[in-house]
Short mmCIF file of C-alpha atoms in Angstrom, two decimals:
data_model
loop_
_atom_site.label_atom_id
_atom_site.label_comp_id
_atom_site.label_asym_id
_atom_site.label_seq_id
_atom_site.Cartn_x
_atom_site.Cartn_y
_atom_site.Cartn_z
CA MET A 23 0.00 0.00 0.00
CA SER A 24 1.27 3.42 -0.78
CA GLY A 25 -1.08 6.01 0.60
CA LEU A 26 -4.67 7.07 1.04
CA VAL A 27 -7.08 8.42 -1.55
CA CYS A 28 -8.87 11.33 0.09
CA PRO A 29 -12.62 10.60 0.03
CA HIS A 30 -13.36 14.33 -0.29
CA CYS A 31 -11.05 15.50 -3.07
CA GLY A 32 -9.70 12.25 -4.56
CA GLN A 33 -6.06 13.28 -4.09
CA MET A 34 -3.42 10.76 -2.99
CA VAL A 35 -2.11 11.39 0.53
CA GLU A 36 1.21 9.67 1.27
CA ILE A 37 0.94 8.16 4.75
CA PHE A 38 3.91 5.78 4.59
CA PRO A 39 7.14 7.73 4.14
CA GLU A 40 9.61 6.07 1.79
CA SER A 41 12.39 4.48 3.80
CA HIS A 42 15.86 4.11 2.28
CA GLU A 43 16.37 0.99 4.40
CA ARG A 44 13.12 -0.57 3.18
CA ARG A 45 13.92 0.33 -0.42
CA ALA A 46 17.37 -1.26 -0.09
CA LEU A 47 15.77 -4.49 1.09
CA LEU A 48 13.44 -4.49 -1.90
CA ASP A 49 15.95 -3.46 -4.57
CA ASP A 50 16.11 -6.98 -6.00
CA LEU A 51 12.34 -7.15 -6.36
CA PRO A 52 10.37 -5.45 -9.12
CA LEU A 53 7.91 -2.80 -7.98
CA LEU A 54 4.61 -3.91 -9.48
CA GLY A 55 2.61 -0.92 -8.34
CA ARG A 56 1.68 1.41 -5.52
CA ILE A 57 -1.84 0.53 -4.42
CA PRO A 58 -3.56 3.41 -2.63
CA LEU A 59 -5.71 2.82 0.42
CA ASP A 60 -9.30 3.61 -0.50
CA PRO A 61 -12.26 3.36 1.91
CA VAL A 62 -14.62 2.66 -1.01
CA ALA A 63 -12.46 -0.28 -2.13
CA VAL A 64 -12.56 -1.68 1.40
CA THR A 65 -16.34 -1.28 1.72
CA ASN A 66 -17.02 -2.80 -1.70
CA GLY A 67 -14.59 -5.64 -1.01
CA ASP A 68 -16.32 -6.40 2.29
CA LYS A 69 -19.62 -6.62 0.40
CA GLY A 70 -18.08 -9.02 -2.12
CA TYR A 71 -17.70 -6.51 -4.95
CA PRO A 72 -14.10 -6.36 -6.16
CA ILE A 73 -13.00 -2.81 -6.89
CA VAL A 74 -11.84 -3.86 -10.37
CA VAL A 75 -15.47 -4.77 -11.14
CA SER A 76 -17.48 -2.28 -9.10
CA LEU A 77 -15.42 0.85 -9.88
CA VAL A 78 -13.32 -0.14 -12.87
CA ASP A 79 -12.26 3.45 -13.63
CA SER A 80 -11.11 4.26 -10.09
CA PRO A 81 -7.41 4.88 -9.38
CA VAL A 82 -7.29 1.79 -7.15
CA ALA A 83 -8.83 -0.47 -9.78
CA LYS A 84 -6.44 0.84 -12.42
CA VAL A 85 -3.43 0.04 -10.23
CA PHE A 86 -4.74 -3.45 -9.42
CA LEU A 87 -5.28 -4.12 -13.14
CA GLU A 88 -1.79 -2.84 -13.98
CA VAL A 89 -0.28 -5.09 -11.29
CA ALA A 90 -2.27 -8.08 -12.56
CA THR A 91 -1.08 -7.40 -16.11
CA GLN A 92 2.54 -7.23 -14.99
CA ILE A 93 2.18 -10.50 -13.08
CA MET A 94 0.63 -12.23 -16.11
CA GLN A 95 3.44 -10.98 -18.34
CA ARG A 96 6.10 -12.11 -15.86
CA VAL A 97 4.53 -15.57 -15.47
CA ALA A 98 4.29 -15.93 -19.26
CA LEU A 99 7.96 -14.96 -19.62
CA LEU A 100 9.07 -17.40 -16.92
CA HIS A 101 6.94 -20.14 -18.48
CA ALA A 102 8.43 -19.48 -21.91
CA GLN A 103 11.95 -19.57 -20.48
CA ALA A 104 11.26 -22.81 -18.62
CA THR A 105 9.67 -24.39 -21.69
CA GLU A 106 12.57 -23.25 -23.88
CA GLY A 107 15.04 -24.79 -21.44
CA LYS A 108 13.18 -28.12 -21.50
CA ALA A 109 12.99 -28.09 -25.30
CA GLU A 110 16.75 -27.57 -25.53
CA GLN A 111 17.41 -30.44 -23.11
CA ALA A 112 14.98 -32.90 -24.68
CA PRO A 113 17.15 -34.04 -27.65
CA ASP A 114 20.10 -34.76 -25.36
CA ASP A 115 17.90 -36.80 -23.05
CA LYS A 116 16.65 -38.90 -25.98
CA GLU A 117 20.22 -39.60 -27.13
CA GLU A 118 21.17 -40.78 -23.64
CA ASP A 119 18.13 -43.08 -23.52
CA THR A 120 19.12 -44.63 -26.88
CA HIS A 121 22.67 -45.27 -25.70
CA GLU A 122 21.44 -46.82 -22.47
CA ARG A 123 19.18 -49.22 -24.37
CA GLU A 124 22.01 -50.27 -26.69
CA ALA A 125 24.29 -51.12 -23.76
#
């Protein structure tokens, strides 16, 4: 969470000051997004209405959707890399199996 969306004016209010120590601990991790605290998102969530459905154009929903998109892209990339690695290893594995059967 990054801050609070003012229910009166809609402006972001930073309530968690950025810490150099915290940032140093997270330097190896990608920042997916800064999700603002929003009382409407909490209320809707408690009622079972996800903010990305109930208020799709809200700042909170937009950040959640951006984060979800980044996660999907990262998972797809990791999957492609893992699949590529297996495809490159597969021919070698087959050759070893053939040699083992001949022996």
